[in-house]
CSV table of C-alpha atoms in Angstrom, one decimal:
chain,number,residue,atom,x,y,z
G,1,UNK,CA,95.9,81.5,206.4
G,2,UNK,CA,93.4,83.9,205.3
G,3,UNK,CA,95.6,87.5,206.7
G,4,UNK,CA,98.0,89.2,204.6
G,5,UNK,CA,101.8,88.8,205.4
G,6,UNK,CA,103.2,91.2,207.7
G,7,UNK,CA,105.2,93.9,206.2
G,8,UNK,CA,107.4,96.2,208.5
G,9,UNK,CA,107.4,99.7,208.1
G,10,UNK,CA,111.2,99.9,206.4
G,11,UNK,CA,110.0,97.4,203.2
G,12,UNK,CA,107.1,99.7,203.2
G,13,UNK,CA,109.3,102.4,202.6
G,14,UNK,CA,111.5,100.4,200.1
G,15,UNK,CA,108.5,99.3,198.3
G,16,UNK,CA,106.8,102.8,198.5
G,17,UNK,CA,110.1,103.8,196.4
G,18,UNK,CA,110.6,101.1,194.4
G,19,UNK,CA,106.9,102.2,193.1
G,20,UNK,CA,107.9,105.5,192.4
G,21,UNK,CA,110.8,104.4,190.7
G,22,UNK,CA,109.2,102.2,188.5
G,23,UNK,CA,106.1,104.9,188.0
G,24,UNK,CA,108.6,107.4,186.8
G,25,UNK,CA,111.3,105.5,185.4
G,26,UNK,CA,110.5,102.0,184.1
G,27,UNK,CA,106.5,102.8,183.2
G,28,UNK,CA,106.8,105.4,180.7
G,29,UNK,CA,108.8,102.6,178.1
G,30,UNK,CA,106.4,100.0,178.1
G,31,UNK,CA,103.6,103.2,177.6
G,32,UNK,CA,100.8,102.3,174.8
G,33,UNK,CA,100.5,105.6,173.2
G,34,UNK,CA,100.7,108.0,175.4
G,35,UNK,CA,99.0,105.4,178.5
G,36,UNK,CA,100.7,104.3,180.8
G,37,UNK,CA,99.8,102.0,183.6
G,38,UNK,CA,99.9,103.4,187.4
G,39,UNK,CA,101.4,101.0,189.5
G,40,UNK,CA,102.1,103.5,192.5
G,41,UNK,CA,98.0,103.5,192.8
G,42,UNK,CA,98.5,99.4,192.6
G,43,UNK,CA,100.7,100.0,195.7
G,44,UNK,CA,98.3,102.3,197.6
G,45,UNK,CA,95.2,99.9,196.7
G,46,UNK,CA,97.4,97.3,198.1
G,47,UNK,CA,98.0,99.2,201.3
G,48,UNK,CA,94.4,100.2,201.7
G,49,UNK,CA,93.2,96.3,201.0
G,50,UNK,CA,95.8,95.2,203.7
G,51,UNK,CA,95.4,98.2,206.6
G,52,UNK,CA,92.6,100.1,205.6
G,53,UNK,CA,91.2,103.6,205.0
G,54,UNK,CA,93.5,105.7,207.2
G,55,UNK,CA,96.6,103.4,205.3
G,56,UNK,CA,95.4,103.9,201.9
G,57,UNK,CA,94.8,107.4,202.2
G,58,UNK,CA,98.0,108.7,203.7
G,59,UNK,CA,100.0,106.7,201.5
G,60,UNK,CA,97.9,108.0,198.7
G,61,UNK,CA,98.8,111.5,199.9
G,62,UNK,CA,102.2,111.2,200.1
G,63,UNK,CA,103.2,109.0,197.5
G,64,UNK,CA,101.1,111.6,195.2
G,65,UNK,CA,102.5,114.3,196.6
G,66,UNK,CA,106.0,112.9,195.8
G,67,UNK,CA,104.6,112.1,192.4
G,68,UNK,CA,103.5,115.7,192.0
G,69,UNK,CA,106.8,117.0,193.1
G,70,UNK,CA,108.9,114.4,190.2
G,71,UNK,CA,107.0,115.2,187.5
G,72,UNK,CA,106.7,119.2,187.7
G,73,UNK,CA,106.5,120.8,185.0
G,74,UNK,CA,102.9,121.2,183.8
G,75,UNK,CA,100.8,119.4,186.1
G,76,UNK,CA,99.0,120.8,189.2
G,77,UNK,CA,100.8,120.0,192.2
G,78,UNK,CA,98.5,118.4,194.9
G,79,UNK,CA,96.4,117.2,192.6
G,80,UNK,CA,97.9,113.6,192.2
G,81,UNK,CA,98.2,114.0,196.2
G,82,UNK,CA,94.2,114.8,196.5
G,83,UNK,CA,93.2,111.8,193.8
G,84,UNK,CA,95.8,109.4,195.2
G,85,UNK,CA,94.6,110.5,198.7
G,86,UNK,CA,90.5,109.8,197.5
G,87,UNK,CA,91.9,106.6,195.5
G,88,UNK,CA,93.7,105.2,198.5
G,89,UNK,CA,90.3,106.1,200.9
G,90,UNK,CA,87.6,104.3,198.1
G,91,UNK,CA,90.0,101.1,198.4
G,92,UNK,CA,90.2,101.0,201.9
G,93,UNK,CA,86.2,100.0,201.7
G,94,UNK,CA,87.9,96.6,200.5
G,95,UNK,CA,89.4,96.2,203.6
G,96,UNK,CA,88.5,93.0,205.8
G,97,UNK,CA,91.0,91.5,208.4
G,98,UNK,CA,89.8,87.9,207.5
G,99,UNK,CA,89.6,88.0,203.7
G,100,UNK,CA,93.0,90.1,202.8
G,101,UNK,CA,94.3,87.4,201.0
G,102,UNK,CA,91.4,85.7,199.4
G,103,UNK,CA,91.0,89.7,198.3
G,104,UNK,CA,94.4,89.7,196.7
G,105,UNK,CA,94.9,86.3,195.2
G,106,UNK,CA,91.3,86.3,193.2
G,107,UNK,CA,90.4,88.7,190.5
G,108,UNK,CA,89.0,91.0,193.3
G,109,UNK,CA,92.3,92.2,193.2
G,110,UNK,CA,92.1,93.8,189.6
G,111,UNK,CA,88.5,94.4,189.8
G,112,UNK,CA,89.2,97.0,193.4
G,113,UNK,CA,92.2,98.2,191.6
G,114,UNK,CA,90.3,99.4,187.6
G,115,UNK,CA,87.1,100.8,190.1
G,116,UNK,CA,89.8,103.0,192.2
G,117,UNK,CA,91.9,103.7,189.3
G,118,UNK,CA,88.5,104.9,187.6
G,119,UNK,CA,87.5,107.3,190.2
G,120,UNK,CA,90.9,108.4,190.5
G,121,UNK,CA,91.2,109.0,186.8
G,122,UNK,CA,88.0,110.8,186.7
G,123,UNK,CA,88.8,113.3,189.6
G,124,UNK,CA,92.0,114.0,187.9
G,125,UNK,CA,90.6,114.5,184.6
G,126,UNK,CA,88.0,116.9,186.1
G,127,UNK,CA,90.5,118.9,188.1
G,128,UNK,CA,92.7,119.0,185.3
G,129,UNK,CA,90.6,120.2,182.8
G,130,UNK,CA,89.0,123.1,184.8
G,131,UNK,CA,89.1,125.7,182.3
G,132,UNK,CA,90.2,124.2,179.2
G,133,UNK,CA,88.3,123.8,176.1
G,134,UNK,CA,88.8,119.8,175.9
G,135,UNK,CA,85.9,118.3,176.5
G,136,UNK,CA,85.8,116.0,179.4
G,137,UNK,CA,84.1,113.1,177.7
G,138,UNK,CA,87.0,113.3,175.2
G,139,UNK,CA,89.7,113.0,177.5
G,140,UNK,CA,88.2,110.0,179.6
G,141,UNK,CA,87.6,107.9,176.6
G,142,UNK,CA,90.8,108.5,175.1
G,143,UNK,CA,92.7,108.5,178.3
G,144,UNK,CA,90.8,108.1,182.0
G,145,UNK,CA,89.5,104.2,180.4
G,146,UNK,CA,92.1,103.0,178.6
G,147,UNK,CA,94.6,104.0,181.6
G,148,UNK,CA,92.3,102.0,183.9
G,149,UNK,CA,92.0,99.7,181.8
G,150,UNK,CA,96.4,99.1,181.4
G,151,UNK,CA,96.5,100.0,185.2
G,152,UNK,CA,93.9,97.1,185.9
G,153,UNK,CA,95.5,94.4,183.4
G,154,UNK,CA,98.8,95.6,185.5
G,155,UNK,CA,97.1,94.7,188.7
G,156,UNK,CA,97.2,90.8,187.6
G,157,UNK,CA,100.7,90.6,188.2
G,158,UNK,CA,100.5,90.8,192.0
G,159,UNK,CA,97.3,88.7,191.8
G,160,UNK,CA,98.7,85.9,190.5
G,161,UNK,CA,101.9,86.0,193.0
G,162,UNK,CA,99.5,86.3,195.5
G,163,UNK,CA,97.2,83.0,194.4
G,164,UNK,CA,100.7,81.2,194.4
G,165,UNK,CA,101.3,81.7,197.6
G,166,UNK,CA,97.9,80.9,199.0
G,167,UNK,CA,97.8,77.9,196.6
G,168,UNK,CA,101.4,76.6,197.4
């Protein structure tokens, strides 16, 4: 029992959503300050730990690109695409056919998930930023490692309904 379950492509779509949904909808309320947790890139982590790099990243580009397109206003669109894209890509290193679910029901899980959601954060930050006067440094100790950190603690959640099923 050591492969992930088997998800067809319609829940992945549902879920894919239901991420969105919950990124753009739900999220935002239970925001610490002005962090909030990014459980669309818990998704695409998931994806990329399950099926791989070429998964990860094109889920990364599309749910980012969607993200992009919701949120307007201010933000730079393709850049949640590119980061998402790059996030989804770093976590698909975590793939392995024969250890997907020791991967996500152990504390591998959060671990792969705070390391992606660091790059990603960083690469966003730096994108960002590109001509501004904020200081980078600022901004990723005020924002890039506390949201990793909230994105990370989020991450348990599908870990432990994960070691329940392998331990049930």
């Amino acid at each position: 029992m050591t492969s992930a379950p088997v998800i067809r492509p319609a829940l992945l779509v549902l879920i894919s959503l239901a991420a969105l949904l919950l990124q753009t909808m739900i999220l935002p309320y239970v925001a610490v300050g002005t962090i909030v947790p990014d459980a669309v890139l818990i998704w695409i982590v998931y994806l990329a730990i399950t099926r791989g790099h070429i998964a990860g990243s094109t889920a990364g580009f599309f749910l980012g690109l969607i993200l992009d397109v919701l949120m307007g206003g201010d933000s730079m669109l393709g850049l949640s695409a590119f980061t998402k894209t790059l996030a989804g890509f770093l976590a698909g290193y975590a793939f392995s056919e024969n250890k997907t679910l020791q991967t996500l029901s152990t504390s591998r899980f959060p671990i792969i998930v705070a390391i992606t959601a660091l790059v990603h954060n960083q690469f966003y930050f730096l994108v960002s930023l590109q001509g501004s006067d904020i200081p980078l440094e600022s901004v990723v100790l005020r924002y890039g490692i506390p949201a990793t950190i909230y994105t990370g603690l989020l991450a348990l959640l599908p870990m432990f309904i994960f070691s329940r099923r392998v331990h049930s």
